[in-house]
Amino acid sequence: MAFRVLVFTRTTGYRHDSIPAAVAAVRGLGAGHGFDVDATEDPNAFEADLDRYAAVVFHSTSGEVLTPAGRARLMAYTQRGGFVGVHAAACTEYDWPYYGELLGARFARHPAYQPGRALVEDRGHPATGHLPAVWEFTDEWYDFLAAPRGVRVLVSADESSYEGGGMGEDHPLVWCREEGAGRVFYTAFGHAAEAYEDPGFRAHLLGGIRWAARQV
């Protein structure tokens, strides 16, 4: 079934150089898997009707990116629609408590960009079913202010495999949850443009989007 996704990439804080590659990757996934993609950095897009989108993707957004009206619209939408946060989406809307509750955790810090091992804890999800039990990847290995609670953890960090981890054994990196009748998916991966050329990561991203959009 055809559906439509909104990709939002506005930044008022740190801006990732990988954003153009990320948008191109989601457009490519849409072209290959039967969904349409609108991409914007305009906060006014959230003051319009969001119900035509099966999922809204915050892709490496940062800082305060929504107007008060946009916040209200997004809050209403997430009670019935799909929300996907990618990488720096966890560095977004710190002044809005609802957003932190929606996403599940807020970014605290990260060590140097480096290779490491991710432990795939749940392969019964479209974002992880294709992955090995131990996923070798290169990224920033985000630490969060606190581990998310009340979520389904899909992937965690093996802090023994890289330098600078600060959360210990309870270190989720990918998770999902329900929000009313809506769905929320978050992945901390996706820092570098190279990630969006990686077939495993692209399939991971696709699975998260399709799950949030209730297309799987």
mmCIF file with all atom_site columns, N, CA, C and O in Angstrom, residues 63-102:
data_model
loop_
_atom_site.group_PDB
_atom_site.id
_atom_site.type_symbol
_atom_site.label_atom_id
_atom_site.label_alt_id
_atom_site.label_comp_id
_atom_site.label_asym_id
_atom_site.label_entity_id
_atom_site.label_seq_id
_atom_site.pdbx_PDB_ins_code
_atom_site.Cartn_x
_atom_site.Cartn_y
_atom_site.Cartn_z
_atom_site.occupancy
_atom_site.B_iso_or_equiv
_atom_site.pdbx_formal_charge
_atom_site.auth_seq_id
_atom_site.auth_comp_id
_atom_site.auth_asym_id
_atom_site.auth_atom_id
_atom_site.pdbx_PDB_model_num
ATOM 1   N N  . GLY A 1 63  ? 18.244 21.250 18.618 1.00 0.00 ? 63  GLY A N  1
ATOM 2   C CA . GLY A 1 63  ? 17.765 22.500 19.192 1.00 0.00 ? 63  GLY A CA 1
ATOM 3   C C  . GLY A 1 63  ? 16.248 22.593 19.165 1.00 0.00 ? 63  GLY A C  1
ATOM 4   O O  . GLY A 1 63  ? 15.533 21.599 19.004 1.00 0.00 ? 63  GLY A O  1
ATOM 5   N N  . GLU A 1 64  ? 15.765 23.809 19.313 1.00 0.00 ? 64  GLU A N  1
ATOM 6   C CA . GLU A 1 64  ? 14.315 24.052 19.308 1.00 0.00 ? 64  GLU A CA 1
ATOM 7   C C  . GLU A 1 64  ? 13.884 24.281 17.869 1.00 0.00 ? 64  GLU A C  1
ATOM 8   O O  . GLU A 1 64  ? 14.300 25.252 17.240 1.00 0.00 ? 64  GLU A O  1
ATOM 9   N N  . VAL A 1 65  ? 13.069 23.395 17.338 1.00 0.00 ? 65  VAL A N  1
ATOM 10  C CA . VAL A 1 65  ? 12.787 23.389 15.901 1.00 0.00 ? 65  VAL A CA 1
ATOM 11  C C  . VAL A 1 65  ? 11.317 23.616 15.548 1.00 0.00 ? 65  VAL A C  1
ATOM 12  O O  . VAL A 1 65  ? 10.986 23.747 14.373 1.00 0.00 ? 65  VAL A O  1
ATOM 13  N N  . LEU A 1 66  ? 10.437 23.674 16.542 1.00 0.00 ? 66  LEU A N  1
ATOM 14  C CA . LEU A 1 66  ? 9.005  23.802 16.286 1.00 0.00 ? 66  LEU A CA 1
ATOM 15  C C  . LEU A 1 66  ? 8.456  25.083 16.880 1.00 0.00 ? 66  LEU A C  1
ATOM 16  O O  . LEU A 1 66  ? 8.940  25.575 17.900 1.00 0.00 ? 66  LEU A O  1
ATOM 17  N N  . THR A 1 67  ? 7.419  25.605 16.260 1.00 0.00 ? 67  THR A N  1
ATOM 18  C CA . THR A 1 67  ? 6.662  26.716 16.827 1.00 0.00 ? 67  THR A CA 1
ATOM 19  C C  . THR A 1 67  ? 5.699  26.158 17.888 1.00 0.00 ? 67  THR A C  1
ATOM 20  O O  . THR A 1 67  ? 5.449  24.951 17.943 1.00 0.00 ? 67  THR A O  1
ATOM 21  N N  . PRO A 1 68  ? 5.127  27.021 18.738 1.00 0.00 ? 68  PRO A N  1
ATOM 22  C CA . PRO A 1 68  ? 4.119  26.523 19.686 1.00 0.00 ? 68  PRO A CA 1
ATOM 23  C C  . PRO A 1 68  ? 2.957  25.807 18.999 1.00 0.00 ? 68  PRO A C  1
ATOM 24  O O  . PRO A 1 68  ? 2.501  24.752 19.472 1.00 0.00 ? 68  PRO A O  1
ATOM 25  N N  . ALA A 1 69  ? 2.504  26.341 17.876 1.00 0.00 ? 69  ALA A N  1
ATOM 26  C CA . ALA A 1 69  ? 1.418  25.678 17.158 1.00 0.00 ? 69  ALA A CA 1
ATOM 27  C C  . ALA A 1 69  ? 1.884  24.343 16.593 1.00 0.00 ? 69  ALA A C  1
ATOM 28  O O  . ALA A 1 69  ? 1.132  23.358 16.589 1.00 0.00 ? 69  ALA A O  1
ATOM 29  N N  . GLY A 1 70  ? 3.124  24.299 16.109 1.00 0.00 ? 70  GLY A N  1
ATOM 30  C CA . GLY A 1 70  ? 3.665  23.050 15.597 1.00 0.00 ? 70  GLY A CA 1
ATOM 31  C C  . GLY A 1 70  ? 3.787  21.991 16.669 1.00 0.00 ? 70  GLY A C  1
ATOM 32  O O  . GLY A 1 70  ? 3.533  20.805 16.427 1.00 0.00 ? 70  GLY A O  1
ATOM 33  N N  . ARG A 1 71  ? 4.172  22.394 17.870 1.00 0.00 ? 71  ARG A N  1
ATOM 34  C CA . ARG A 1 71  ? 4.236  21.442 18.983 1.00 0.00 ? 71  ARG A CA 1
ATOM 35  C C  . ARG A 1 71  ? 2.864  20.831 19.260 1.00 0.00 ? 71  ARG A C  1
ATOM 36  O O  . ARG A 1 71  ? 2.736  19.623 19.459 1.00 0.00 ? 71  ARG A O  1
ATOM 37  N N  . ALA A 1 72  ? 1.843  21.688 19.277 1.00 0.00 ? 72  ALA A N  1
ATOM 38  C CA . ALA A 1 72  ? 0.493  21.198 19.545 1.00 0.00 ? 72  ALA A CA 1
ATOM 39  C C  . ALA A 1 72  ? 0.038  20.226 18.469 1.00 0.00 ? 72  ALA A C  1
ATOM 40  O O  . ALA A 1 72  ? -0.568 19.183 18.766 1.00 0.00 ? 72  ALA A O  1
ATOM 41  N N  . ARG A 1 73  ? 0.342  20.547 17.208 1.00 0.00 ? 73  ARG A N  1
ATOM 42  C CA . ARG A 1 73  ? -0.038 19.667 16.101 1.00 0.00 ? 73  ARG A CA 1
ATOM 43  C C  . ARG A 1 73  ? 0.691  18.329 16.188 1.00 0.00 ? 73  ARG A C  1
ATOM 44  O O  . ARG A 1 73  ? 0.114  17.272 15.977 1.00 0.00 ? 73  ARG A O  1
ATOM 45  N N  . LEU A 1 74  ? 1.989  18.388 16.479 1.00 0.00 ? 74  LEU A N  1
ATOM 46  C CA . LEU A 1 74  ? 2.756  17.148 16.563 1.00 0.00 ? 74  LEU A CA 1
ATOM 47  C C  . LEU A 1 74  ? 2.272  16.295 17.735 1.00 0.00 ? 74  LEU A C  1
ATOM 48  O O  . LEU A 1 74  ? 2.156  15.063 17.609 1.00 0.00 ? 74  LEU A O  1
ATOM 49  N N  . MET A 1 75  ? 1.972  16.911 18.866 1.00 0.00 ? 75  MET A N  1
ATOM 50  C CA . MET A 1 75  ? 1.471  16.152 20.010 1.00 0.00 ? 75  MET A CA 1
ATOM 51  C C  . MET A 1 75  ? 0.187  15.415 19.652 1.00 0.00 ? 75  MET A C  1
ATOM 52  O O  . MET A 1 75  ? 0.012  14.237 19.983 1.00 0.00 ? 75  MET A O  1
ATOM 53  N N  . ALA A 1 76  ? -0.717 16.105 18.980 1.00 0.00 ? 76  ALA A N  1
ATOM 54  C CA . ALA A 1 76  ? -1.973 15.463 18.578 1.00 0.00 ? 76  ALA A CA 1
ATOM 55  C C  . ALA A 1 76  ? -1.714 14.348 17.573 1.00 0.00 ? 76  ALA A C  1
ATOM 56  O O  . ALA A 1 76  ? -2.298 13.259 17.664 1.00 0.00 ? 76  ALA A O  1
ATOM 57  N N  . TYR A 1 77  ? -0.820 14.606 16.628 1.00 0.00 ? 77  TYR A N  1
ATOM 58  C CA . TYR A 1 77  ? -0.527 13.613 15.587 1.00 0.00 ? 77  TYR A CA 1
ATOM 59  C C  . TYR A 1 77  ? 0.064  12.334 16.172 1.00 0.00 ? 77  TYR A C  1
ATOM 60  O O  . TYR A 1 77  ? -0.285 11.227 15.758 1.00 0.00 ? 77  TYR A O  1
ATOM 61  N N  . THR A 1 78  ? 0.971  12.468 17.119 1.00 0.00 ? 78  THR A N  1
ATOM 62  C CA . THR A 1 78  ? 1.668  11.285 17.624 1.00 0.00 ? 78  THR A CA 1
ATOM 63  C C  . THR A 1 78  ? 0.760  10.363 18.431 1.00 0.00 ? 78  THR A C  1
ATOM 64  O O  . THR A 1 78  ? 1.142  9.225  18.707 1.00 0.00 ? 78  THR A O  1
ATOM 65  N N  . GLN A 1 79  ? -0.424 10.818 18.772 1.00 0.00 ? 79  GLN A N  1
ATOM 66  C CA . GLN A 1 79  ? -1.373 9.933  19.450 1.00 0.00 ? 79  GLN A CA 1
ATOM 67  C C  . GLN A 1 79  ? -2.007 8.926  18.501 1.00 0.00 ? 79  GLN A C  1
ATOM 68  O O  . GLN A 1 79  ? -2.659 7.982  18.938 1.00 0.00 ? 79  GLN A O  1
ATOM 69  N N  . ARG A 1 80  ? -1.781 9.123  17.197 1.00 0.00 ? 80  ARG A N  1
ATOM 70  C CA . ARG A 1 80  ? -2.398 8.213  16.225 1.00 0.00 ? 80  ARG A CA 1
ATOM 71  C C  . ARG A 1 80  ? -1.486 7.892  15.049 1.00 0.00 ? 80  ARG A C  1
ATOM 72  O O  . ARG A 1 80  ? -1.732 6.945  14.302 1.00 0.00 ? 80  ARG A O  1
ATOM 73  N N  . GLY A 1 81  ? -0.422 8.680  14.837 1.00 0.00 ? 81  GLY A N  1
ATOM 74  C CA . GLY A 1 81  ? 0.465  8.469  13.697 1.00 0.00 ? 81  GLY A CA 1
ATOM 75  C C  . GLY A 1 81  ? 1.800  7.882  14.116 1.00 0.00 ? 81  GLY A C  1
ATOM 76  O O  . GLY A 1 81  ? 2.025  7.554  15.277 1.00 0.00 ? 81  GLY A O  1
ATOM 77  N N  . GLY A 1 82  ? 2.706  7.758  13.154 1.00 0.00 ? 82  GLY A N  1
ATOM 78  C CA . GLY A 1 82  ? 4.021  7.197  13.418 1.00 0.00 ? 82  GLY A CA 1
ATOM 79  C C  . GLY A 1 82  ? 5.075  8.277  13.562 1.00 0.00 ? 82  GLY A C  1
ATOM 80  O O  . GLY A 1 82  ? 5.102  9.245  12.794 1.00 0.00 ? 82  GLY A O  1
ATOM 81  N N  . PHE A 1 83  ? 5.952  8.118  14.545 1.00 0.00 ? 83  PHE A N  1
ATOM 82  C CA . PHE A 1 83  ? 7.050  9.058  14.743 1.00 0.00 ? 83  PHE A CA 1
ATOM 83  C C  . PHE A 1 83  ? 8.355  8.289  14.738 1.00 0.00 ? 83  PHE A C  1
ATOM 84  O O  . PHE A 1 83  ? 8.503  7.281  15.439 1.00 0.00 ? 83  PHE A O  1
ATOM 85  N N  . VAL A 1 84  ? 9.325  8.791  13.954 1.00 0.00 ? 84  VAL A N  1
ATOM 86  C CA . VAL A 1 84  ? 10.648 8.182  13.873 1.00 0.00 ? 84  VAL A CA 1
ATOM 87  C C  . VAL A 1 84  ? 11.684 9.235  14.223 1.00 0.00 ? 84  VAL A C  1
ATOM 88  O O  . VAL A 1 84  ? 11.688 10.323 13.638 1.00 0.00 ? 84  VAL A O  1
ATOM 89  N N  . GLY A 1 85  ? 12.559 8.930  15.156 1.00 0.00 ? 85  GLY A N  1
ATOM 90  C CA . GLY A 1 85  ? 13.681 9.800  15.486 1.00 0.00 ? 85  GLY A CA 1
ATOM 91  C C  . GLY A 1 85  ? 14.971 9.128  15.071 1.00 0.00 ? 85  GLY A C  1
ATOM 92  O O  . GLY A 1 85  ? 15.170 7.937  15.347 1.00 0.00 ? 85  GLY A O  1
ATOM 93  N N  . VAL A 1 86  ? 15.826 9.862  14.396 1.00 0.00 ? 86  VAL A N  1
ATOM 94  C CA . VAL A 1 86  ? 17.106 9.321  13.940 1.00 0.00 ? 86  VAL A CA 1
ATOM 95  C C  . VAL A 1 86  ? 18.233 10.180 14.511 1.00 0.00 ? 86  VAL A C  1
ATOM 96  O O  . VAL A 1 86  ? 18.232 11.410 14.378 1.00 0.00 ? 86  VAL A O  1
ATOM 97  N N  . HIS A 1 87  ? 19.188 9.531  15.148 1.00 0.00 ? 87  HIS A N  1
ATOM 98  C CA . HIS A 1 87  ? 20.431 10.118 15.643 1.00 0.00 ? 87  HIS A CA 1
ATOM 99  C C  . HIS A 1 87  ? 20.159 11.384 16.464 1.00 0.00 ? 87  HIS A C  1
ATOM 100 O O  . HIS A 1 87  ? 19.632 11.297 17.572 1.00 0.00 ? 87  HIS A O  1
ATOM 101 N N  . ALA A 1 88  ? 20.483 12.572 15.955 1.00 0.00 ? 88  ALA A N  1
ATOM 102 C CA . ALA A 1 88  ? 20.400 13.795 16.753 1.00 0.00 ? 88  ALA A CA 1
ATOM 103 C C  . ALA A 1 88  ? 18.973 14.233 17.042 1.00 0.00 ? 88  ALA A C  1
ATOM 104 O O  . ALA A 1 88  ? 18.775 15.267 17.697 1.00 0.00 ? 88  ALA A O  1
ATOM 105 N N  . ALA A 1 89  ? 17.979 13.467 16.619 1.00 0.00 ? 89  ALA A N  1
ATOM 106 C CA . ALA A 1 89  ? 16.615 13.751 17.085 1.00 0.00 ? 89  ALA A CA 1
ATOM 107 C C  . ALA A 1 89  ? 16.560 13.752 18.602 1.00 0.00 ? 89  ALA A C  1
ATOM 108 O O  . ALA A 1 89  ? 15.693 14.408 19.199 1.00 0.00 ? 89  ALA A O  1
ATOM 109 N N  . ALA A 1 90  ? 17.499 13.051 19.253 1.00 0.00 ? 90  ALA A N  1
ATOM 110 C CA . ALA A 1 90  ? 17.561 13.042 20.713 1.00 0.00 ? 90  ALA A CA 1
ATOM 111 C C  . ALA A 1 90  ? 18.171 14.320 21.275 1.00 0.00 ? 90  ALA A C  1
ATOM 112 O O  . ALA A 1 90  ? 18.220 14.492 22.498 1.00 0.00 ? 90  ALA A O  1
ATOM 113 N N  . CYS A 1 91  ? 18.650 15.213 20.403 1.00 0.00 ? 91  CYS A N  1
ATOM 114 C CA . CYS A 1 91  ? 19.231 16.509 20.814 1.00 0.00 ? 91  CYS A CA 1
ATOM 115 C C  . CYS A 1 91  ? 18.270 17.647 20.512 1.00 0.00 ? 91  CYS A C  1
ATOM 116 O O  . CYS A 1 91  ? 18.691 18.782 20.271 1.00 0.00 ? 91  CYS A O  1
ATOM 117 N N  . THR A 1 92  ? 16.989 17.363 20.513 1.00 0.00 ? 92  THR A N  1
ATOM 118 C CA . THR A 1 92  ? 15.983 18.276 19.977 1.00 0.00 ? 92  THR A CA 1
ATOM 119 C C  . THR A 1 92  ? 14.926 18.614 21.027 1.00 0.00 ? 92  THR A C  1
ATOM 120 O O  . THR A 1 92  ? 14.563 17.763 21.844 1.00 0.00 ? 92  THR A O  1
ATOM 121 N N  . GLU A 1 93  ? 14.440 19.847 20.989 1.00 0.00 ? 93  GLU A N  1
ATOM 122 C CA . GLU A 1 93  ? 13.313 20.294 21.817 1.00 0.00 ? 93  GLU A CA 1
ATOM 123 C C  . GLU A 1 93  ? 13.522 19.990 23.304 1.00 0.00 ? 93  GLU A C  1
ATOM 124 O O  . GLU A 1 93  ? 12.653 19.462 23.992 1.00 0.00 ? 93  GLU A O  1
ATOM 125 N N  . TYR A 1 94  ? 14.696 20.398 23.822 1.00 0.00 ? 94  TYR A N  1
ATOM 126 C CA . TYR A 1 94  ? 14.989 20.188 25.238 1.00 0.00 ? 94  TYR A CA 1
ATOM 127 C C  . TYR A 1 94  ? 14.028 20.951 26.149 1.00 0.00 ? 94  TYR A C  1
ATOM 128 O O  . TYR A 1 94  ? 13.813 20.567 27.301 1.00 0.00 ? 94  TYR A O  1
ATOM 129 N N  . ASP A 1 95  ? 13.441 22.035 25.649 1.00 0.00 ? 95  ASP A N  1
ATOM 130 C CA . ASP A 1 95  ? 12.542 22.851 26.471 1.00 0.00 ? 95  ASP A CA 1
ATOM 131 C C  . ASP A 1 95  ? 11.095 22.362 26.447 1.00 0.00 ? 95  ASP A C  1
ATOM 132 O O  . ASP A 1 95  ? 10.220 23.003 27.043 1.00 0.00 ? 95  ASP A O  1
ATOM 133 N N  . TRP A 1 96  ? 10.864 21.248 25.774 1.00 0.00 ? 96  TRP A N  1
ATOM 134 C CA . TRP A 1 96  ? 9.494  20.725 25.667 1.00 0.00 ? 96  TRP A CA 1
ATOM 135 C C  . TRP A 1 96  ? 9.451  19.345 26.319 1.00 0.00 ? 96  TRP A C  1
ATOM 136 O O  . TRP A 1 96  ? 9.893  18.365 25.724 1.00 0.00 ? 96  TRP A O  1
ATOM 137 N N  . PRO A 1 97  ? 8.931  19.234 27.532 1.00 0.00 ? 97  PRO A N  1
ATOM 138 C CA . PRO A 1 97  ? 8.943  17.939 28.223 1.00 0.00 ? 97  PRO A CA 1
ATOM 139 C C  . PRO A 1 97  ? 8.263  16.808 27.444 1.00 0.00 ? 97  PRO A C  1
ATOM 140 O O  . PRO A 1 97  ? 8.721  15.667 27.483 1.00 0.00 ? 97  PRO A O  1
ATOM 141 N N  . TYR A 1 98  ? 7.171  17.125 26.739 1.00 0.00 ? 98  TYR A N  1
ATOM 142 C CA . TYR A 1 98  ? 6.468  16.071 26.001 1.00 0.00 ? 98  TYR A CA 1
ATOM 143 C C  . TYR A 1 98  ? 7.382  15.389 24.999 1.00 0.00 ? 98  TYR A C  1
ATOM 144 O O  . TYR A 1 98  ? 7.321  14.165 24.815 1.00 0.00 ? 98  TYR A O  1
ATOM 145 N N  . TYR A 1 99  ? 8.238  16.154 24.351 1.00 0.00 ? 99  TYR A N  1
ATOM 146 C CA . TYR A 1 99  ? 9.100  15.558 23.334 1.00 0.00 ? 99  TYR A CA 1
ATOM 147 C C  . TYR A 1 99  ? 10.046 14.540 23.955 1.00 0.00 ? 99  TYR A C  1
ATOM 148 O O  . TYR A 1 99  ? 10.278 13.466 23.384 1.00 0.00 ? 99  TYR A O  1
ATOM 149 N N  . GLY A 1 100 ? 10.599 14.846 25.106 1.00 0.00 ? 100 GLY A N  1
ATOM 150 C CA . GLY A 1 100 ? 11.462 13.889 25.774 1.00 0.00 ? 100 GLY A CA 1
ATOM 151 C C  . GLY A 1 100 ? 10.727 12.616 26.143 1.00 0.00 ? 100 GLY A C  1
ATOM 152 O O  . GLY A 1 100 ? 11.256 11.503 26.013 1.00 0.00 ? 100 GLY A O  1
ATOM 153 N N  . GLU A 1 101 ? 9.487  12.766 26.596 1.00 0.00 ? 101 GLU A N  1
ATOM 154 C CA . GLU A 1 101 ? 8.671  11.592 26.924 1.00 0.00 ? 101 GLU A CA 1
ATOM 155 C C  . GLU A 1 101 ? 8.336  10.807 25.670 1.00 0.00 ? 101 GLU A C  1
ATOM 156 O O  . GLU A 1 101 ? 8.319  9.566  25.685 1.00 0.00 ? 101 GLU A O  1
ATOM 157 N N  . LEU A 1 102 ? 8.051  11.511 24.579 1.00 0.00 ? 102 LEU A N  1
ATOM 158 C CA . LEU A 1 102 ? 7.728  10.853 23.313 1.00 0.00 ? 102 LEU A CA 1
ATOM 159 C C  . LEU A 1 102 ? 8.894  10.004 22.825 1.00 0.00 ? 102 LEU A C  1
ATOM 160 O O  . LEU A 1 102 ? 8.729  8.818  22.511 1.00 0.00 ? 102 LEU A O  1
#
